[in-house]
Coordinates of C-alpha atoms and ligand atoms in Angstrom, one line a residue:
M20 CA 50.9 -65.1 5.1
L21 CA 51.3 -62.0 7.4
V22 CA 52.4 -60.0 4.4
L23 CA 49.4 -61.1 2.5
R24 CA 47.1 -60.1 5.3
K25 CA 48.7 -56.7 5.6
M26 CA 48.2 -56.1 1.9
W27 CA 44.5 -57.1 2.1
H28 CA 44.1 -54.8 5.1
R29 CA 45.7 -51.9 3.2
E30 CA 43.6 -52.6 0.1
D31 CA 40.4 -52.8 2.2
L32 CA 41.3 -49.5 3.8
F33 CA 42.0 -47.9 0.4
R34 CA 38.7 -49.3 -1.0
R35 CA 36.8 -48.0 2.0
R36 CA 38.4 -44.5 1.7
L37 CA 37.6 -44.5 -2.0
N38 CA 34.1 -45.5 -1.3
F39 CA 33.7 -42.7 1.2
H40 CA 35.2 -40.1 -1.1
W41 CA 33.0 -41.3 -4.0
R42 CA 29.9 -41.2 -1.8
Y43 CA 30.8 -37.7 -0.6
Y44 CA 31.7 -36.5 -4.1
N45 CA 28.4 -37.9 -5.4
Q46 CA 26.4 -36.3 -2.6
S47 CA 28.1 -32.9 -2.9
Q48 CA 27.8 -33.0 -6.7
Q49 CA 24.2 -34.2 -6.7
C50 CA 22.5 -31.9 -9.1
V51 CA 19.4 -30.2 -7.5
L52 CA 18.4 -28.1 -10.5
H53 CA 19.7 -28.0 -14.0
L54 CA 18.8 -25.7 -16.9
P55 CA 21.4 -26.1 -19.6
K56 CA 21.3 -23.1 -22.0
A57 CA 17.5 -23.1 -22.3
T58 CA 15.1 -20.6 -23.7
V59 CA 11.9 -20.1 -21.7
Y60 CA 8.5 -19.3 -23.1
R61 CA 5.0 -18.8 -21.6
F62 CA 2.9 -21.9 -22.0
G63 CA 0.9 -21.9 -25.3
E64 CA 3.5 -19.6 -27.1
S65 CA 5.5 -20.9 -30.0
N66 CA 9.3 -20.7 -30.3
K67 CA 8.7 -17.6 -32.5
A68 CA 7.3 -15.7 -29.6
T69 CA 9.5 -13.4 -27.5
P70 CA 10.9 -15.6 -24.8
V71 CA 10.6 -14.7 -21.1
F72 CA 14.2 -15.8 -20.6
R73 CA 17.0 -16.4 -23.1
D74 CA 20.1 -18.6 -22.6
L75 CA 19.1 -19.6 -19.1
D76 CA 22.1 -21.6 -18.0
W77 CA 21.7 -22.5 -14.4
K78 CA 22.9 -25.4 -12.2
I79 CA 22.4 -25.8 -8.5
S80 CA 24.5 -28.5 -6.8
E81 CA 23.6 -30.1 -3.4
G82 CA 25.0 -28.0 -0.6
E83 CA 24.8 -24.7 -2.4
S84 CA 22.4 -22.0 -1.1
W85 CA 20.8 -19.7 -3.7
A86 CA 19.0 -16.4 -3.7
I87 CA 17.2 -14.9 -6.7
V88 CA 17.7 -11.1 -6.7
G89 CA 15.7 -8.9 -9.0
G90 CA 14.0 -5.5 -9.4
P91 CA 10.3 -4.6 -9.3
G92 CA 9.4 -5.9 -12.7
T93 CA 7.5 -9.2 -13.2
E94 CA 10.7 -11.1 -14.2
K95 CA 11.6 -12.4 -10.7
R96 CA 8.2 -13.7 -10.3
T97 CA 8.3 -15.3 -13.8
L98 CA 11.6 -17.1 -12.8
L99 CA 9.8 -18.5 -9.7
E100 CA 7.0 -19.7 -12.0
T101 CA 9.6 -21.4 -14.2
L102 CA 10.9 -23.2 -11.1
L103 CA 7.4 -24.3 -10.4
G104 CA 7.0 -25.7 -13.9
H105 CA 4.5 -23.0 -15.1
T106 CA 6.5 -22.1 -18.2
R107 CA 7.8 -24.0 -21.3
I108 CA 11.5 -24.7 -21.3
S109 CA 13.1 -25.3 -24.7
P110 CA 14.9 -27.7 -25.1
P111 CA 13.4 -29.5 -22.1
P112 CA 16.2 -30.6 -19.7
I113 CA 17.0 -34.3 -20.4
R114 CA 16.9 -35.4 -16.7
G115 CA 14.1 -33.0 -15.8
L116 CA 14.4 -29.6 -14.2
Y117 CA 15.3 -31.2 -10.8
P118 CA 17.6 -34.2 -11.6
F119 CA 17.9 -35.2 -7.9
L120 CA 14.2 -36.1 -7.8
S121 CA 14.8 -39.0 -10.2
N122 CA 17.1 -40.6 -7.5
F123 CA 14.0 -41.3 -5.3
N124 CA 12.4 -44.7 -5.6
P125 CA 9.8 -44.1 -7.1
P126 CA 11.0 -40.8 -8.6
K127 CA 9.2 -37.8 -7.3
D128 CA 7.1 -35.4 -9.4
P129 CA 8.2 -31.7 -9.1
L130 CA 4.5 -30.7 -9.2
D131 CA 4.1 -32.5 -5.8
C132 CA 7.2 -31.4 -4.1
V133 CA 8.2 -27.9 -5.2
A134 CA 6.2 -25.3 -3.3
L135 CA 6.0 -21.5 -3.3
V136 CA 5.2 -19.1 -0.6
S137 CA 4.3 -15.8 -2.2
F138 CA 2.6 -12.8 -0.6
A139 CA 1.7 -11.1 -3.9
A140 CA -2.1 -10.8 -4.3
R141 CA -3.5 -13.4 -6.6
R142 CA -4.5 -12.1 -10.0
S143 CA -8.3 -11.7 -10.6
A144 CA -9.0 -13.7 -7.4
G145 CA -12.7 -14.3 -6.8
S146 CA -15.0 -12.0 -8.6
G147 CA -12.4 -9.3 -9.0
E148 CA -14.5 -7.0 -6.7
F149 CA -13.0 -5.0 -3.8
Y150 CA -12.7 -7.4 -0.8
D151 CA -13.9 -5.8 2.5
Y152 CA -11.0 -6.4 4.8
T153 CA -12.6 -4.4 7.6
A154 CA -14.6 -7.5 8.6
R155 CA -11.6 -8.4 10.6
Y156 CA -12.2 -5.6 13.1
G157 CA -15.8 -6.6 14.0
A158 CA -17.5 -9.7 15.3
V159 CA -15.9 -12.6 13.5
R160 CA -18.4 -14.3 11.2
D161 CA -18.9 -18.1 11.3
D162 CA -17.2 -18.5 7.9
D163 CA -14.1 -16.8 9.3
C164 CA -14.0 -18.8 12.5
I165 CA -11.3 -21.2 11.3
T166 CA -8.4 -20.8 13.8
L167 CA -4.7 -20.6 13.0
R168 CA -4.2 -24.1 14.4
Q169 CA -7.0 -25.6 12.1
S170 CA -5.7 -23.7 9.1
I171 CA -2.1 -25.1 9.5
F172 CA -3.4 -28.7 10.3
S173 CA -4.9 -29.2 6.9
D174 CA -5.6 -32.6 5.3
E175 CA -2.0 -32.6 4.1
V176 CA -0.5 -32.2 7.5
H177 CA -1.2 -34.9 10.2
G178 CA 0.5 -37.5 12.4
S179 CA 2.8 -37.3 15.5
T180 CA 5.9 -36.2 13.6
A181 CA 4.0 -33.4 12.1
Q182 CA 2.7 -32.4 15.5
T183 CA 6.3 -32.2 16.9
E184 CA 7.5 -30.2 13.9
F185 CA 4.4 -28.0 14.2
D186 CA 5.2 -27.3 17.9
I187 CA 8.8 -26.5 17.1
L188 CA 8.1 -24.3 14.1
T189 CA 5.2 -22.3 15.7
K190 CA 7.4 -21.7 18.7
R191 CA 10.4 -20.5 16.6
L192 CA 8.1 -18.3 14.6
D193 CA 6.4 -16.9 17.7
L194 CA 3.0 -18.1 16.8
T195 CA 2.2 -20.4 19.8
R196 CA 0.1 -17.9 21.7
L197 CA -1.9 -17.1 18.6
L198 CA -2.9 -20.7 17.6
D199 CA -6.5 -20.5 18.8
L200 CA -7.2 -17.1 17.3
P201 CA -9.4 -16.9 14.2
L202 CA -7.1 -16.7 11.2
V203 CA -8.6 -13.4 10.1
A204 CA -7.5 -11.8 13.4
L205 CA -3.8 -12.2 12.7
S206 CA -1.8 -9.2 11.8
N207 CA 0.0 -8.9 8.5
G208 CA 3.4 -10.1 9.8
Q209 CA 1.8 -12.9 11.9
T210 CA -0.1 -14.1 8.7
R211 CA 3.1 -14.2 6.7
R212 CA 4.9 -16.3 9.4
A213 CA 1.9 -18.7 9.5
R214 CA 2.0 -19.1 5.7
I215 CA 5.7 -20.2 5.9
V216 CA 5.0 -22.8 8.7
K217 CA 2.0 -24.2 6.8
E218 CA 4.1 -24.8 3.6
L219 CA 7.1 -26.2 5.6
L220 CA 4.8 -28.8 7.3
K221 CA 3.7 -30.1 3.9
K222 CA 7.2 -31.3 3.5
P223 CA 8.2 -30.2 0.0
E224 CA 11.7 -31.1 -1.3
I225 CA 12.2 -27.5 -2.4
L226 CA 10.5 -24.4 -1.0
L227 CA 10.6 -21.1 -2.9
L228 CA 10.0 -18.0 -0.9
D229 CA 9.1 -14.7 -2.6
E230 CA 10.4 -11.7 -0.6
P231 CA 9.9 -13.4 2.8
L232 CA 11.3 -10.4 4.7
T233 CA 8.6 -7.9 3.6
G234 CA 6.2 -6.9 6.4
L235 CA 8.3 -8.6 9.1
D236 CA 9.6 -6.5 12.0
I237 CA 13.2 -5.7 12.6
H238 CA 13.6 -8.2 15.5
F239 CA 12.0 -11.0 13.7
R240 CA 13.9 -10.8 10.4
P241 CA 17.1 -12.3 11.7
K242 CA 15.2 -15.1 13.5
L243 CA 13.5 -16.1 10.3
I244 CA 16.7 -15.9 8.3
R245 CA 18.5 -18.1 10.9
L246 CA 15.7 -20.7 10.9
L247 CA 15.6 -20.8 7.1
G248 CA 19.3 -21.3 7.0
E249 CA 19.1 -24.3 9.4
I250 CA 16.2 -25.8 7.5
H251 CA 18.1 -25.4 4.2
A252 CA 21.2 -27.1 5.6
S253 CA 19.0 -30.1 6.7
K254 CA 17.6 -30.2 3.1
Q255 CA 14.1 -30.6 4.6
P256 CA 13.3 -28.7 2.4
R257 CA 16.0 -26.9 0.3
I258 CA 15.2 -23.2 0.3
I259 CA 15.5 -20.8 -2.6
M260 CA 14.6 -17.2 -1.7
A261 CA 13.7 -14.3 -4.0
L262 CA 14.8 -11.0 -2.6
R263 CA 14.7 -7.3 -3.6
P264 CA 18.2 -5.9 -4.5
Q265 CA 18.1 -3.8 -1.4
D266 CA 17.3 -6.6 1.0
P267 CA 20.1 -7.9 3.2
L268 CA 21.6 -11.1 1.8
P269 CA 21.6 -13.8 4.5
D270 CA 25.1 -15.0 5.5
W271 CA 24.4 -18.6 4.5
I272 CA 23.6 -17.7 0.9
T273 CA 26.5 -18.9 -1.3
H274 CA 25.2 -18.1 -4.8
V275 CA 23.0 -15.5 -6.4
A276 CA 20.8 -15.5 -9.6
T277 CA 20.3 -11.9 -10.7
V278 CA 17.3 -11.3 -12.9
N279 CA 17.6 -8.5 -15.3
G280 CA 14.9 -8.4 -18.1
S281 CA 15.1 -11.6 -20.0
E282 CA 18.6 -12.4 -18.7
V283 CA 19.6 -14.3 -15.6
H284 CA 23.2 -14.1 -14.3
T285 CA 24.2 -16.9 -12.0
T286 CA 27.3 -16.3 -9.9
P287 CA 28.9 -17.2 -6.6
R288 CA 28.0 -14.7 -3.9
S289 CA 31.4 -13.0 -4.0
E290 CA 30.9 -12.1 -7.7
A291 CA 27.4 -10.8 -7.4
A292 CA 26.9 -7.0 -7.6
L293 CA 24.7 -6.3 -4.6
H294 CA 23.1 -3.0 -3.4
N295 CA 22.4 -3.2 0.2
H296 CA 19.6 -1.3 1.7
S297 CA 21.2 1.8 3.1
R298 CA 19.8 4.8 4.6
S299 CA 19.8 7.6 2.1
Q300 CA 22.0 10.4 3.3
R301 CA 20.5 12.9 0.9
T302 CA 18.8 15.7 2.6
S303 CA 16.4 17.6 0.4
E304 CA 16.6 21.3 -0.1
M305 CA 13.1 21.5 1.5
S306 CA 14.4 19.6 4.6
L307 CA 17.3 22.0 5.0
K308 CA 15.0 25.0 4.9
S309 CA 12.4 23.4 7.2
E310 CA 12.3 23.9 10.9
P311 CA 12.4 21.0 13.2
N312 CA 9.1 19.2 13.5
V313 CA 7.2 21.5 15.9
S314 CA 3.5 21.2 15.3
K315 CA 1.9 24.4 14.2
G316 CA -1.4 23.7 12.4
K317 CA -4.8 22.7 13.6
P318 CA -5.2 19.2 15.2
L319 CA -6.5 16.7 12.6
V320 CA -6.6 13.8 15.0
D321 CA -6.9 14.0 18.8
A322 CA -7.3 10.7 20.7
K323 CA -7.3 10.4 24.5
N324 CA -7.3 7.2 26.5
L325 CA -8.1 5.1 23.4
N326 CA -8.6 1.3 24.1
V327 CA -9.5 -1.7 21.9
R328 CA -10.4 -5.1 23.3
Y329 CA -11.5 -8.4 21.8
Q330 CA -12.9 -10.5 24.7
D331 CA -9.9 -11.1 26.9
R332 CA -7.3 -9.6 24.5
H333 CA -6.5 -6.0 25.2
V334 CA -4.9 -4.8 22.0
L335 CA -4.7 -1.0 22.4
K336 CA -4.1 0.4 25.9
N337 CA -4.8 4.0 27.0
I338 CA -3.4 5.6 23.9
D339 CA -3.1 9.4 23.7
W340 CA -2.1 10.8 20.2
T341 CA -2.5 14.2 18.6
I342 CA -1.7 14.7 14.9
H343 CA -1.5 18.3 13.6
E344 CA -1.6 19.7 10.1
G345 CA 1.9 19.3 8.5
D346 CA 3.1 16.6 11.0
K347 CA 5.1 13.7 9.7
W348 CA 4.8 10.7 11.9
H349 CA 6.6 7.4 11.9
L350 CA 4.4 4.8 13.6
Q351 CA 6.6 2.0 14.8
G352 CA 6.1 -1.4 16.5
A353 CA 6.7 -5.1 16.2
N354 CA 4.3 -7.4 14.3
G355 CA 1.0 -7.6 16.2
S356 CA 1.7 -4.5 18.4
G357 CA -1.5 -2.8 17.3
K358 CA -0.5 -0.4 14.4
T359 CA -3.1 -1.5 11.9
T360 CA -5.8 -1.4 14.7
L361 CA -4.8 2.1 15.7
L362 CA -5.0 3.3 12.1
A363 CA -8.4 1.6 11.7
M364 CA -9.6 3.9 14.6
I365 CA -8.6 7.0 12.5
T366 CA -10.0 5.8 9.2
G367 CA -13.2 4.9 11.1
D368 CA -13.0 1.3 9.8
H369 CA -13.0 -0.1 13.3
P370 CA -16.4 -0.5 15.0
Q371 CA -14.8 0.3 18.4
S372 CA -14.0 3.8 17.1
Y373 CA -17.6 4.7 17.9
I374 CA -17.3 3.9 21.6
Q375 CA -14.1 5.8 22.4
P376 CA -14.6 8.5 25.0
H377 CA -12.4 11.1 23.2
L378 CA -11.7 10.5 19.5
M379 CA -11.8 13.8 17.6
L380 CA -11.2 13.5 13.9
F381 CA -10.9 16.6 11.7
G382 CA -12.5 18.8 14.3
S383 CA -15.6 16.6 15.3
H384 CA -16.1 13.6 17.4
R385 CA -15.9 10.3 15.5
R386 CA -19.4 9.4 16.5
G387 CA -20.8 12.5 14.7
Q388 CA -19.3 11.6 11.3
P389 CA -20.2 9.0 8.7
T390 CA -17.3 6.8 7.8
S391 CA -17.5 7.8 4.2
S392 CA -17.1 11.6 4.9
L393 CA -14.2 10.8 7.3
Q394 CA -12.4 8.8 4.6
R395 CA -12.7 11.6 2.1
M396 CA -10.2 13.4 4.3
I397 CA -7.7 10.6 4.2
G398 CA -5.4 9.2 1.4
F399 CA -4.7 5.7 2.5
T400 CA -2.8 2.6 1.4
S401 CA -1.8 -0.5 3.4
P402 CA -1.1 -4.2 2.9
E403 CA -4.8 -4.8 3.5
V404 CA -5.8 -2.3 0.7
F405 CA -3.1 -4.0 -1.5
N406 CA -4.6 -7.4 -1.0
A407 CA -8.2 -6.3 -1.2
F408 CA -7.9 -4.2 -4.4
P409 CA -9.8 -5.6 -7.4
R410 CA -7.7 -7.4 -10.0
R411 CA -10.2 -8.5 -12.6
L412 CA -9.1 -9.0 -16.2
G413 CA -11.0 -8.9 -19.5
P414 CA -13.3 -6.2 -20.8
S415 CA -14.0 -4.8 -17.3
A416 CA -10.4 -4.8 -16.2
L417 CA -9.4 -1.9 -14.1
T418 CA -6.7 0.2 -15.8
V419 CA -3.9 2.1 -13.9
R420 CA -5.9 5.3 -14.6
D421 CA -9.1 3.8 -13.2
A422 CA -7.3 2.6 -10.1
I423 CA -5.7 6.0 -9.4
A424 CA -9.1 7.7 -9.9
T425 CA -10.7 5.7 -7.1
G426 CA -8.5 7.7 -4.8
F427 CA -11.0 10.5 -5.1
E428 CA -13.7 8.3 -3.5
S429 CA -14.2 7.6 0.2
T430 CA -14.0 3.8 -0.3
F431 CA -13.4 1.8 -3.4
S432 CA -15.9 2.8 -6.1
Y433 CA -16.0 4.1 -9.6
R434 CA -17.1 7.5 -10.6
P435 CA -17.1 8.9 -14.2
R436 CA -13.9 10.9 -14.5
C437 CA -14.1 14.6 -15.4
A438 CA -11.4 16.6 -17.2
E439 CA -10.1 18.0 -13.9
I440 CA -9.6 14.6 -12.4
D441 CA -7.8 13.4 -15.5
A442 CA -5.6 16.4 -15.5
R443 CA -4.6 15.7 -11.8
I444 CA -3.9 12.0 -12.7
D445 CA -1.7 13.1 -15.6
E446 CA 0.2 15.4 -13.2
I447 CA 0.8 12.8 -10.6
L448 CA 1.8 10.3 -13.3
R449 CA 4.4 12.8 -14.6
Q450 CA 5.8 13.2 -11.1
L451 CA 5.8 9.6 -10.0
G452 CA 5.2 7.5 -13.1
P453 CA 7.5 4.9 -14.8
D454 CA 9.5 7.7 -16.6
Q455 CA 10.8 8.6 -13.1
W456 CA 11.8 5.1 -12.0
G457 CA 12.9 3.5 -15.2
G458 CA 9.8 1.5 -15.8
D459 CA 8.1 0.9 -19.2
P460 CA 6.2 4.2 -19.9
T461 CA 4.3 2.8 -23.0
A462 CA 0.6 3.5 -22.4
F463 CA 1.2 2.9 -18.7
D464 CA -2.0 4.5 -17.6
Q465 CA -4.0 2.1 -19.9
R466 CA -2.4 -1.1 -18.6
P467 CA -4.6 -3.4 -16.5
F468 CA -3.7 -3.0 -12.9
A469 CA -3.8 -6.8 -12.4
L470 CA -1.0 -7.3 -14.9
L471 CA 1.5 -5.0 -13.2
S472 CA 4.2 -6.4 -11.0
P473 CA 3.7 -6.2 -7.3
G474 CA 6.1 -3.2 -7.0
E475 CA 4.3 -1.4 -9.8
Q476 CA 0.9 -2.1 -8.1
S477 CA 2.3 -0.7 -4.8
M478 CA 3.3 2.5 -6.7
V479 CA -0.1 2.9 -8.3
L480 CA -1.8 2.5 -4.9
L481 CA 0.6 5.2 -3.6
L482 CA -0.5 7.5 -6.5
R483 CA -4.1 6.6 -5.6
A484 CA -3.5 7.8 -2.0
L485 CA -1.8 11.0 -3.1
V486 CA -4.0 12.0 -6.0
G487 CA -6.7 13.7 -3.9
R488 CA -4.3 15.9 -1.9
H489 CA -6.1 14.8 1.3
P490 CA -5.3 16.6 4.6
L491 CA -4.1 13.3 6.1
L492 CA -2.1 10.5 4.4
I493 CA -1.8 7.1 6.0
L494 CA 1.0 5.2 4.2
D495 CA 1.3 1.7 5.7
E496 CA 4.1 -0.4 4.3
V497 CA 3.7 1.6 1.1
F498 CA 7.0 0.5 -0.5
A499 CA 6.4 -3.3 -0.4
G500 CA 7.7 -4.8 -3.6
M501 CA 9.3 -1.6 -4.9
D502 CA 13.0 -1.5 -5.8
S503 CA 15.4 1.1 -4.5
R504 CA 14.9 3.5 -7.5
M505 CA 11.1 3.6 -7.1
I506 CA 11.6 4.1 -3.3
E507 CA 14.0 7.0 -3.8
V508 CA 11.6 8.7 -6.3
A509 CA 8.6 8.2 -3.9
K510 CA 10.6 9.4 -0.9
A511 CA 11.7 12.6 -2.7
Y512 CA 8.0 13.3 -3.6
L513 CA 6.9 12.8 0.0
R514 CA 9.7 15.1 1.2
D515 CA 9.2 17.9 -1.4
G516 CA 6.0 17.4 -3.3
L517 CA 3.3 17.5 -0.6
D518 CA 1.3 20.6 0.4
A519 CA 2.7 22.1 3.6
K520 CA -0.4 21.4 5.6
Q521 CA -0.7 17.7 4.6
A522 CA 0.0 15.4 7.6
V523 CA 1.4 11.9 7.1
I524 CA 1.4 8.8 9.2
F525 CA 4.1 6.5 7.8
V526 CA 4.4 2.9 8.9
T527 CA 7.4 0.8 8.0
H528 CA 9.6 -1.8 9.6
W529 CA 12.6 -0.4 7.6
L530 CA 13.9 2.8 9.2
E531 CA 15.8 3.6 6.0
E532 CA 12.5 3.9 4.2
V533 CA 11.3 6.9 6.2
P534 CA 11.4 9.9 3.8
W535 CA 12.1 12.7 6.3
D536 CA 15.2 13.4 8.4
S537 CA 14.7 12.5 12.0
H538 CA 14.6 16.1 13.2
L539 CA 11.5 16.6 10.9
T540 CA 9.8 13.4 12.0
K541 CA 7.7 12.5 15.1
F542 CA 7.8 9.0 16.4
L543 CA 5.2 6.9 18.1
R544 CA 6.0 3.4 19.1
L545 CA 3.6 0.7 20.1
D546 CA 4.7 -2.1 22.4
D547 CA 2.1 -4.7 23.0
G548 CA -0.6 -2.1 22.7
F549 CA 1.1 0.6 24.8
A550 CA 2.2 3.8 23.1
T551 CA 5.5 5.7 23.7
H552 CA 6.3 9.1 22.2
L553 CA 9.9 8.9 21.2
P554 CA 12.5 11.7 20.9
P555 CA 13.5 12.7 17.3
S556 CA 16.8 10.7 17.2
S557 CA 14.8 7.5 17.7
S558 CA 15.4 4.5 15.6
Q559 CA 13.5 1.2 15.9
Ligands
LIG887 N1 -10.7 -10.0 16.1 C1 -9.6 -10.2 16.8 N2 -9.6 -11.0 17.9 C2 -8.5 -11.1 18.7 N3 -7.3 -10.5 18.4 C3 -7.2 -9.7 17.4 C4 -8.3 -9.5 16.5 N4 -8.0 -8.7 15.5 C5 -6.6 -8.4 15.8 N5 -6.2 -9.0 16.9 C6 -4.9 -9.0 17.4 O1 -4.5 -7.6 17.6 C7 -3.1 -7.5 17.6 C8 -2.8 -6.2 16.8 O2 -3.0 -6.5 15.4 P1 -2.5 -5.4 14.3 O3 -2.9 -5.9 13.0 O4 -3.0 -4.1 14.7 O5 -0.9 -5.5 14.4 P2 0.2 -4.7 13.6 O6 1.0 -3.9 14.6 O7 -0.5 -3.9 12.5 O8 1.1 -5.9 13.0 P3 1.9 -6.0 11.6 O9 3.2 -5.3 11.8 O10 2.1 -7.5 11.6 O11 1.0 -5.5 10.5 C9 -2.6 -8.8 16.9 O12 -1.9 -9.5 17.9 C10 -3.8 -9.5 16.5 O13 -3.7 -10.9 16.5

């Protein structure tokens, strides 16, 4: 009897162990995504059309952490659209694209539980007209009064659990103190963080993030990456991130899908060929010949004791800043420190620019100059210009050439092009067009702006800023979406291709993107609205 009992006990132990291993095996092998050797077409196109992806063979098992890495073309974005179910997969995967969703009772529909956070401007949004982003600087209109808190707590997000998660996420993403501000008042980086919180609270099973590090300051990037790693490990939701090749790959990423044209290579991290963002050591011939950045020319901007307030928020505090001809400035500062506000003083977009006691722009007081004539002196691009730029399609679509030509105007508007303007556009396209960065040069200037990839759109907006050879260039996060080859070409132009007297204010959160060696660059850093002039060796 005792022997029998011992045997039962052993058998029970064995059965339990087996059960445990089987459950563990099942869980670890649970298939999150499965695309077995598929061809992917745009919706509405037959199998005779050129596919967007061929032989796409991709399996994601539970527990793996994936990043999609790809260049500036539209392919990375198309792969995200495929994961959202916006393309046709042939043959369709038998258990669906996301087999694990069929294990829920009732099974879940990917359309309801796979979400995307993308910061690329929507194609042909609204009427396709230029959107006036400067409204943000003035009195907030009633329509724009929706606060950050109201925007996050949409119909889809409610209940006490959501409230707790909301409190935790807004704290971790440093948004708590901004919750009662109008949404339009948030800075670019603050808006990006808010968009991520909003999608997380909708509780998707899978969250796709398109280049989530762009526009975030250097201190914030590691915080976001850590948070996303923790969220992914909890599977609430699983995260798939799309990154540029030069972006740092988070430690917790185990696998990489590299997009190259119509091919996608899926490999464990250790086998992926990655190009980390590294500071270019190349010093241009011009840089070697140039003297250290001692200002010589006339002052273009001279601001003394500049202040900006919104009710009780004091955003810029007693700023002194003089910019001379030929100066190259790197304007630094964390998200929300006041960079965009300061630049809006110089472009005249900010209504409070009129009330400054000493704001001299191009030799006259700001008050004495219409904004339009002021802006004819400035070549300008920024995340706000990128988002506001018209993206209409159809017969009145804006071509690349049209888009660049608007750089001769003070604000966005068309003017019939003359031969001289066309010749200058041809020149800048030869210097910085797709032939230089390995893009498709076929009739590039006639392509609709709206159909370019985000990186190509950024490049066209840079050309728009450069085409008029303005005395002052303001280049705010100008390389967003570009790959390392485009960035190197653009940096070389900014080092060697500008007129000696052109001054530049360059804004970036990536020190390695600054085109000039540090001894040729001047540094102004904003900390919570206060400005500090930094010595040449300064990094962020
Ligand atoms: N109308 C407004 N009312 C209250 N606060 C505002 C308003 N407009 C802007 N702010 C605040 O001013 C601060 C500076 O914003 P700004 O856009 O200049 O920051 P930034 O340095 O450009 O940030 P980022 O790097 O994220 O682009 C932010 O904290 C923002 O919330």
